[in-house]
């Protein structure tokens, strides 16, 4: 208990999956958490789960691709708790299509959320953290930000962009000596509603078994990851235990990207 006690955290895309698990884990360890998402019901449920366990959290509707909503979200955090110490840029969507089938509209939508959304978070989150004397930004990328995956060009481009945006921000913040650390996290295949939905899409068909097998084949340890596997990595980067980590990529993928 208490690994991030006293800190104020913002987790985007926290109505579901990894964002929800991360918000809950940070709250368990003492952070006050602003849960944001464009899905209000799931976001409110995350807050109920945190409060039910004795933690402190609020929900705010936020579309991470909107610059105005980023500014308003940061304003609300400062008005509520007076500071921002931890930002987890987690919200994303995935377009799983071949390049031939990806329209320019698809491409722009993918990047407006998964890359522009992270850029805006880094920009406005950093400005708020500088006023709080520093902080930790954690950008959720993917193994798709390190290696190329078939039928995922737009997603890989966004996640690869997040990886190098993180390193460029790290270089800039080091020059500024602003006390803000920034790192990226690269999950492998984790059992979340998003992943389960993709598998269920082929429910009862041969394709379902194939999709499930292809996901399991991406785990050299044999099983899909659990959201807590990622939440624990984020907790480490959020806490002062990781004070010497900056511009790094934390790969949590059961070894997939190392051994493929
Ligand atoms: N689950 C995995 O296996 C896996 C693997 C690698 C990377 N990731 C990354 O982890 C993060 C979370 O993934 P997940 O599996 O939990 O997905 P998920 O679909 O279960 O949750 C994503 C959340 O983001 C929200 N969201 C989407 N677009 C938004 C927007 N514009 N504004 C605000 N909220 C928005 C959704 O409403 C949802 O609640 C994503 O960045 C994803 O790319 C996941």
Short mmCIF file of C-alpha atoms and ligand atoms in Angstrom, two decimals:
data_model
loop_
_atom_site.label_atom_id
_atom_site.label_comp_id
_atom_site.label_asym_id
_atom_site.label_seq_id
_atom_site.Cartn_x
_atom_site.Cartn_y
_atom_site.Cartn_z
CA UNK A 1 0.00 0.00 0.00
CA UNK A 2 1.04 3.58 -0.60
CA UNK A 3 3.52 3.29 -3.47
CA UNK A 4 1.97 6.39 -5.10
CA UNK A 5 0.42 7.89 -1.96
CA UNK A 6 -0.32 11.60 -2.26
CA UNK A 7 -0.02 11.63 -6.04
CA UNK A 8 -2.73 12.82 -8.42
CA UNK A 9 -3.10 10.66 -11.54
CA UNK A 10 -5.00 10.92 -14.81
CA UNK A 11 -5.72 7.72 -16.73
CA UNK A 12 -7.32 8.05 -20.18
CA UNK A 13 -9.45 5.29 -21.69
CA UNK A 14 -10.11 4.03 -18.16
CA UNK A 15 -13.67 2.78 -18.77
CA UNK A 16 -12.35 -0.62 -19.78
CA UNK A 17 -9.45 -3.04 -20.03
CA UNK A 18 -5.94 -1.86 -19.25
CA UNK A 19 -7.01 1.68 -18.39
CA UNK A 20 -9.51 0.47 -15.82
CA UNK A 21 -7.03 -1.99 -14.29
CA UNK A 22 -4.39 0.75 -14.13
CA UNK A 23 -6.73 3.31 -12.53
CA UNK A 24 -7.74 0.74 -9.90
CA UNK A 25 -4.12 -0.29 -9.21
CA UNK A 26 -2.96 3.34 -8.82
CA UNK A 27 -5.86 4.07 -6.47
CA UNK A 28 -5.07 0.94 -4.42
CA UNK A 29 -1.59 2.36 -3.91
CA UNK A 30 -2.84 5.72 -2.70
CA UNK A 31 -3.25 7.93 -5.79
CA UNK A 32 -6.27 10.16 -6.36
CA UNK A 33 -7.35 9.25 -9.88
CA UNK A 34 -9.13 11.18 -12.62
CA UNK A 35 -10.72 8.50 -14.78
CA UNK A 36 -11.49 9.71 -18.29
CA UNK A 37 -13.03 8.07 -21.35
CA UNK A 38 -15.55 8.82 -24.07
CA UNK A 39 -17.64 5.90 -22.72
CA UNK A 40 -19.38 7.45 -19.73
CA UNK A 41 -21.01 4.33 -18.29
CA UNK A 42 -17.82 2.27 -18.10
CA UNK A 43 -15.94 5.27 -16.73
CA UNK A 44 -18.49 5.72 -13.95
CA UNK A 45 -18.23 1.99 -13.17
CA UNK A 46 -14.45 2.28 -12.80
CA UNK A 47 -14.94 5.12 -10.33
CA UNK A 48 -17.51 3.05 -8.39
CA UNK A 49 -15.04 0.15 -8.22
CA UNK A 50 -12.32 2.44 -6.87
CA UNK A 51 -14.62 4.11 -4.34
CA UNK A 52 -16.07 0.75 -3.31
CA UNK A 53 -12.54 -0.33 -2.37
CA UNK A 54 -12.01 2.85 -0.34
CA UNK A 55 -10.08 4.84 -2.95
CA UNK A 56 -10.56 8.34 -4.32
CA UNK A 57 -11.53 8.95 -7.97
CA UNK A 58 -13.66 11.08 -10.28
CA UNK A 59 -14.90 10.54 -13.80
CA UNK A 60 -14.75 13.08 -16.59
CA UNK A 61 -15.91 12.59 -20.17
CA UNK A 62 -12.97 13.12 -22.53
CA UNK A 63 -12.27 12.44 -26.18
CA UNK A 64 -8.47 12.37 -26.27
CA UNK A 65 -8.38 13.56 -29.87
CA UNK A 66 -9.87 16.93 -28.84
CA UNK A 67 -7.41 19.66 -27.80
CA UNK A 68 -10.20 21.61 -26.06
CA UNK A 69 -11.16 18.56 -24.00
CA UNK A 70 -7.54 18.04 -22.94
CA UNK A 71 -7.34 21.63 -21.71
CA UNK A 72 -10.66 21.33 -19.87
CA UNK A 73 -9.65 17.99 -18.30
CA UNK A 74 -6.38 19.36 -16.97
CA UNK A 75 -8.21 22.47 -15.70
CA UNK A 76 -10.66 20.25 -13.80
CA UNK A 77 -7.85 18.22 -12.21
CA UNK A 78 -6.07 21.37 -11.04
CA UNK A 79 -9.35 22.86 -9.75
CA UNK A 80 -10.12 19.61 -7.88
CA UNK A 81 -6.79 18.47 -6.48
CA UNK A 82 -4.42 21.36 -7.27
CA UNK A 83 -1.75 19.30 -9.02
CA UNK A 84 -0.95 16.55 -11.53
CA UNK A 85 1.78 13.99 -10.83
CA UNK A 86 1.01 11.01 -13.08
CA UNK A 87 -0.49 10.82 -16.57
CA UNK A 88 -1.23 7.50 -18.27
CA UNK A 89 -1.96 8.03 -21.97
CA UNK A 90 -3.85 4.78 -22.50
CA UNK A 91 -6.90 5.46 -24.69
CA UNK A 92 -6.72 4.01 -28.20
CA UNK A 93 -8.65 2.28 -30.92
CA UNK A 94 -7.37 -0.30 -33.40
CA UNK A 95 -8.03 -0.53 -37.10
CA UNK A 96 -6.99 -4.02 -38.19
CA UNK A 97 -7.01 -3.80 -41.98
CA UNK A 98 -4.63 -4.37 -44.84
CA UNK A 99 -3.08 -1.25 -46.37
CA UNK A 100 -5.17 -1.85 -49.48
CA UNK A 101 -8.38 -1.73 -47.41
CA UNK A 102 -7.33 1.16 -45.15
CA UNK A 103 -8.87 4.42 -46.32
CA UNK A 104 -7.25 7.76 -45.63
CA UNK A 105 -10.21 8.42 -43.31
CA UNK A 106 -9.39 5.20 -41.35
CA UNK A 107 -5.73 6.20 -41.18
CA UNK A 108 -6.52 9.68 -39.88
CA UNK A 109 -9.05 8.40 -37.32
CA UNK A 110 -6.58 5.84 -36.00
CA UNK A 111 -3.83 8.40 -35.63
CA UNK A 112 -6.09 11.19 -34.33
CA UNK A 113 -6.79 9.07 -31.25
CA UNK A 114 -3.78 6.81 -30.74
CA UNK A 115 -1.06 9.31 -31.70
CA UNK A 116 -2.50 12.86 -31.65
CA UNK A 117 -4.25 12.00 -28.36
CA UNK A 118 -0.93 11.03 -26.78
CA UNK A 119 0.82 14.13 -28.16
CA UNK A 120 -1.87 16.37 -26.64
CA UNK A 121 -1.58 14.51 -23.35
CA UNK A 122 2.19 14.95 -23.26
CA UNK A 123 1.84 18.65 -24.15
CA UNK A 124 -0.83 19.63 -21.63
CA UNK A 125 0.09 17.04 -18.99
CA UNK A 126 3.71 18.19 -18.95
CA UNK A 127 2.71 21.84 -18.56
CA UNK A 128 0.58 20.98 -15.51
CA UNK A 129 3.29 18.76 -14.02
CA UNK A 130 5.92 21.48 -14.34
CA UNK A 131 3.74 23.62 -12.06
CA UNK A 132 3.55 20.70 -9.58
CA UNK A 133 7.36 20.38 -9.51
CA UNK A 134 7.56 17.37 -11.88
CA UNK A 135 5.81 14.10 -12.57
CA UNK A 136 5.68 10.91 -14.60
CA UNK A 137 4.04 10.43 -17.99
CA UNK A 138 3.43 6.87 -19.15
CA UNK A 139 2.48 6.37 -22.78
CA UNK A 140 0.82 3.05 -23.61
CA UNK A 141 2.26 1.88 -26.91
CA UNK A 142 2.29 -1.81 -27.92
CA UNK A 143 4.55 -4.49 -29.31
CA UNK A 144 3.04 -3.09 -32.53
CA UNK A 145 5.14 0.00 -31.81
CA UNK A 146 8.31 -2.08 -32.00
CA UNK A 147 7.66 -4.72 -34.66
CA UNK A 148 5.42 -4.71 -37.73
CA UNK A 149 2.19 -6.73 -37.56
CA UNK A 150 0.25 -7.88 -40.62
CA UNK A 151 -3.05 -6.04 -41.31
CA UNK A 152 -2.22 -3.36 -38.74
CA UNK A 153 -0.31 -0.66 -40.64
CA UNK A 154 -2.25 2.32 -39.27
CA UNK A 155 -2.10 0.95 -35.71
CA UNK A 156 1.63 0.14 -35.99
CA UNK A 157 2.31 3.65 -37.33
CA UNK A 158 0.46 5.22 -34.41
CA UNK A 159 2.10 3.00 -31.79
CA UNK A 160 5.57 3.40 -33.33
CA UNK A 161 4.93 7.14 -33.27
CA UNK A 162 4.10 6.94 -29.57
CA UNK A 163 7.40 5.13 -28.92
CA UNK A 164 9.53 7.86 -30.55
CA UNK A 165 7.36 10.74 -29.34
CA UNK A 166 8.19 9.40 -25.88
CA UNK A 167 11.93 9.42 -26.54
CA UNK A 168 11.85 12.89 -28.11
CA UNK A 169 9.90 14.23 -25.14
CA UNK A 170 12.43 12.58 -22.81
CA UNK A 171 15.28 14.39 -24.57
CA UNK A 172 13.45 17.72 -24.38
CA UNK A 173 12.45 17.36 -20.72
CA UNK A 174 16.02 16.37 -19.81
CA UNK A 175 17.30 19.56 -21.46
CA UNK A 176 14.65 21.60 -19.66
CA UNK A 177 15.35 19.81 -16.36
CA UNK A 178 11.63 20.19 -15.63
CA UNK A 179 11.38 17.12 -13.38
CA UNK A 180 8.99 15.36 -15.74
CA UNK A 181 9.87 11.77 -16.65
CA UNK A 182 8.30 10.06 -19.65
CA UNK A 183 8.39 6.39 -20.62
CA UNK A 184 6.45 4.03 -22.88
CA UNK A 185 4.88 0.66 -22.09
CA UNK A 186 4.58 -2.06 -24.74
CA UNK A 187 2.02 -4.74 -23.92
CA UNK A 188 1.82 -8.04 -25.77
CA UNK A 189 -1.60 -9.70 -26.12
CA UNK A 190 -3.55 -9.03 -22.93
CA UNK A 191 -6.98 -10.44 -22.14
CA UNK A 192 -9.13 -7.30 -22.24
CA UNK A 193 -12.69 -6.66 -23.48
CA UNK A 194 -11.16 -5.30 -26.70
CA UNK A 195 -9.24 -8.53 -27.37
CA UNK A 196 -12.14 -10.78 -26.29
CA UNK A 197 -14.45 -8.86 -28.63
CA UNK A 198 -12.12 -9.52 -31.55
CA UNK A 199 -12.09 -13.25 -30.74
CA UNK A 200 -15.89 -13.41 -30.19
CA UNK A 201 -16.51 -11.69 -33.51
CA UNK A 202 -15.84 -15.09 -35.06
CA UNK A 203 -17.88 -16.94 -32.42
CA UNK A 204 -18.57 -20.58 -33.19
CA UNK A 205 -16.61 -20.62 -36.42
CA UNK A 206 -13.28 -22.13 -37.37
CA UNK A 207 -12.01 -18.57 -37.55
CA UNK A 208 -12.63 -18.06 -33.80
CA UNK A 209 -10.35 -20.97 -32.96
CA UNK A 210 -7.76 -19.66 -35.42
CA UNK A 211 -7.84 -16.13 -34.02
CA UNK A 212 -7.59 -17.43 -30.44
CA UNK A 213 -4.68 -19.70 -31.43
CA UNK A 214 -2.91 -16.86 -33.25
CA UNK A 215 -3.20 -14.65 -30.13
CA UNK A 216 -1.95 -17.47 -27.91
CA UNK A 217 0.93 -18.06 -30.32
CA UNK A 218 1.98 -14.48 -29.56
CA UNK A 219 2.70 -15.52 -25.96
CA UNK A 220 5.87 -17.61 -25.63
CA UNK A 221 4.84 -18.19 -21.99
CA UNK A 222 1.70 -19.90 -23.28
CA UNK A 223 -1.12 -17.75 -21.90
CA UNK A 224 -2.56 -14.35 -22.72
CA UNK A 225 -1.54 -11.62 -20.28
CA UNK A 226 -3.85 -10.21 -17.60
CA UNK A 227 -4.60 -6.46 -17.32
CA UNK A 228 -2.86 -6.49 -13.93
CA UNK A 229 0.40 -7.47 -15.68
CA UNK A 230 0.35 -4.08 -17.40
CA UNK A 231 -1.11 -2.14 -14.48
CA UNK A 232 1.78 -3.28 -12.27
CA UNK A 233 4.31 -2.05 -14.83
CA UNK A 234 2.57 1.31 -15.05
CA UNK A 235 2.47 1.53 -11.25
CA UNK A 236 6.25 1.11 -11.15
CA UNK A 237 6.76 3.87 -13.73
CA UNK A 238 4.29 6.12 -11.87
CA UNK A 239 6.04 5.65 -8.54
CA UNK A 240 9.32 7.18 -7.39
CA UNK A 241 10.81 3.64 -7.47
CA UNK A 242 11.45 4.31 -11.18
CA UNK A 243 13.09 7.72 -10.66
CA UNK A 244 16.04 6.77 -12.91
CA UNK A 245 13.82 5.62 -15.81
CA UNK A 246 13.33 8.19 -18.55
CA UNK A 247 12.74 7.71 -22.29
CA UNK A 248 12.68 3.94 -21.77
CA UNK A 249 10.38 1.30 -23.21
CA UNK A 250 8.98 -1.23 -20.80
CA UNK A 251 8.06 -4.32 -22.83
CA UNK A 252 5.55 -6.62 -21.12
CA UNK A 253 4.86 -9.28 -23.72
CA UNK A 254 5.84 -12.72 -22.38
CA UNK A 255 8.96 -12.49 -24.58
CA UNK A 256 7.14 -12.32 -27.92
CA UNK A 257 9.14 -9.45 -29.42
CA UNK A 258 12.41 -10.91 -28.12
CA UNK A 259 12.07 -14.42 -29.51
CA UNK A 260 9.95 -14.18 -32.67
N1 LIG B 1 -5.13 -5.52 -24.85
C1 LIG B 1 -4.03 -5.71 -25.52
O1 LIG B 1 -3.67 -6.85 -25.82
C2 LIG B 1 -3.12 -4.55 -25.88
C3 LIG B 1 -1.87 -4.85 -26.44
C4 LIG B 1 -1.02 -3.80 -26.77
C5 LIG B 1 -1.40 -2.49 -26.54
N2 LIG B 1 -2.63 -2.25 -26.00
C6 LIG B 1 -2.96 -0.85 -25.78
O2 LIG B 1 -3.44 -0.69 -24.46
C7 LIG B 1 -4.40 0.36 -24.41
C8 LIG B 1 -5.70 -0.14 -23.81
O3 LIG B 1 -6.17 -1.23 -24.61
P1 LIG B 1 -7.36 -2.21 -24.13
O4 LIG B 1 -7.05 -3.54 -24.67
O5 LIG B 1 -7.60 -2.01 -22.67
O6 LIG B 1 -8.55 -1.60 -25.00
P2 LIG B 1 -10.10 -1.42 -24.66
O7 LIG B 1 -10.76 -1.24 -25.98
O8 LIG B 1 -10.60 -2.49 -23.74
O9 LIG B 1 -10.09 -0.02 -23.87
C9 LIG B 1 -9.75 1.19 -24.53
C10 LIG B 1 -10.52 2.32 -23.89
O10 LIG B 1 -10.19 3.53 -24.58
C11 LIG B 1 -11.39 4.26 -24.78
N3 LIG B 1 -11.22 5.18 -25.93
C12 LIG B 1 -11.05 4.87 -27.23
N4 LIG B 1 -10.95 5.99 -27.96
C13 LIG B 1 -11.07 7.04 -27.10
C14 LIG B 1 -11.05 8.45 -27.26
N5 LIG B 1 -10.92 9.03 -28.47
N6 LIG B 1 -11.15 9.23 -26.16
C15 LIG B 1 -11.30 8.66 -24.95
N7 LIG B 1 -11.36 7.33 -24.73
C16 LIG B 1 -11.24 6.53 -25.82
C17 LIG B 1 -12.45 3.20 -25.03
O11 LIG B 1 -13.76 3.72 -24.81
C18 LIG B 1 -12.05 2.14 -24.02
O12 LIG B 1 -12.67 2.34 -22.77
C19 LIG B 1 -4.53 0.87 -25.84
O13 LIG B 1 -3.64 1.96 -26.02
C20 LIG B 1 -4.07 -0.32 -26.66
O14 LIG B 1 -3.62 0.05 -27.94
C21 LIG B 1 -3.49 -3.23 -25.67
#
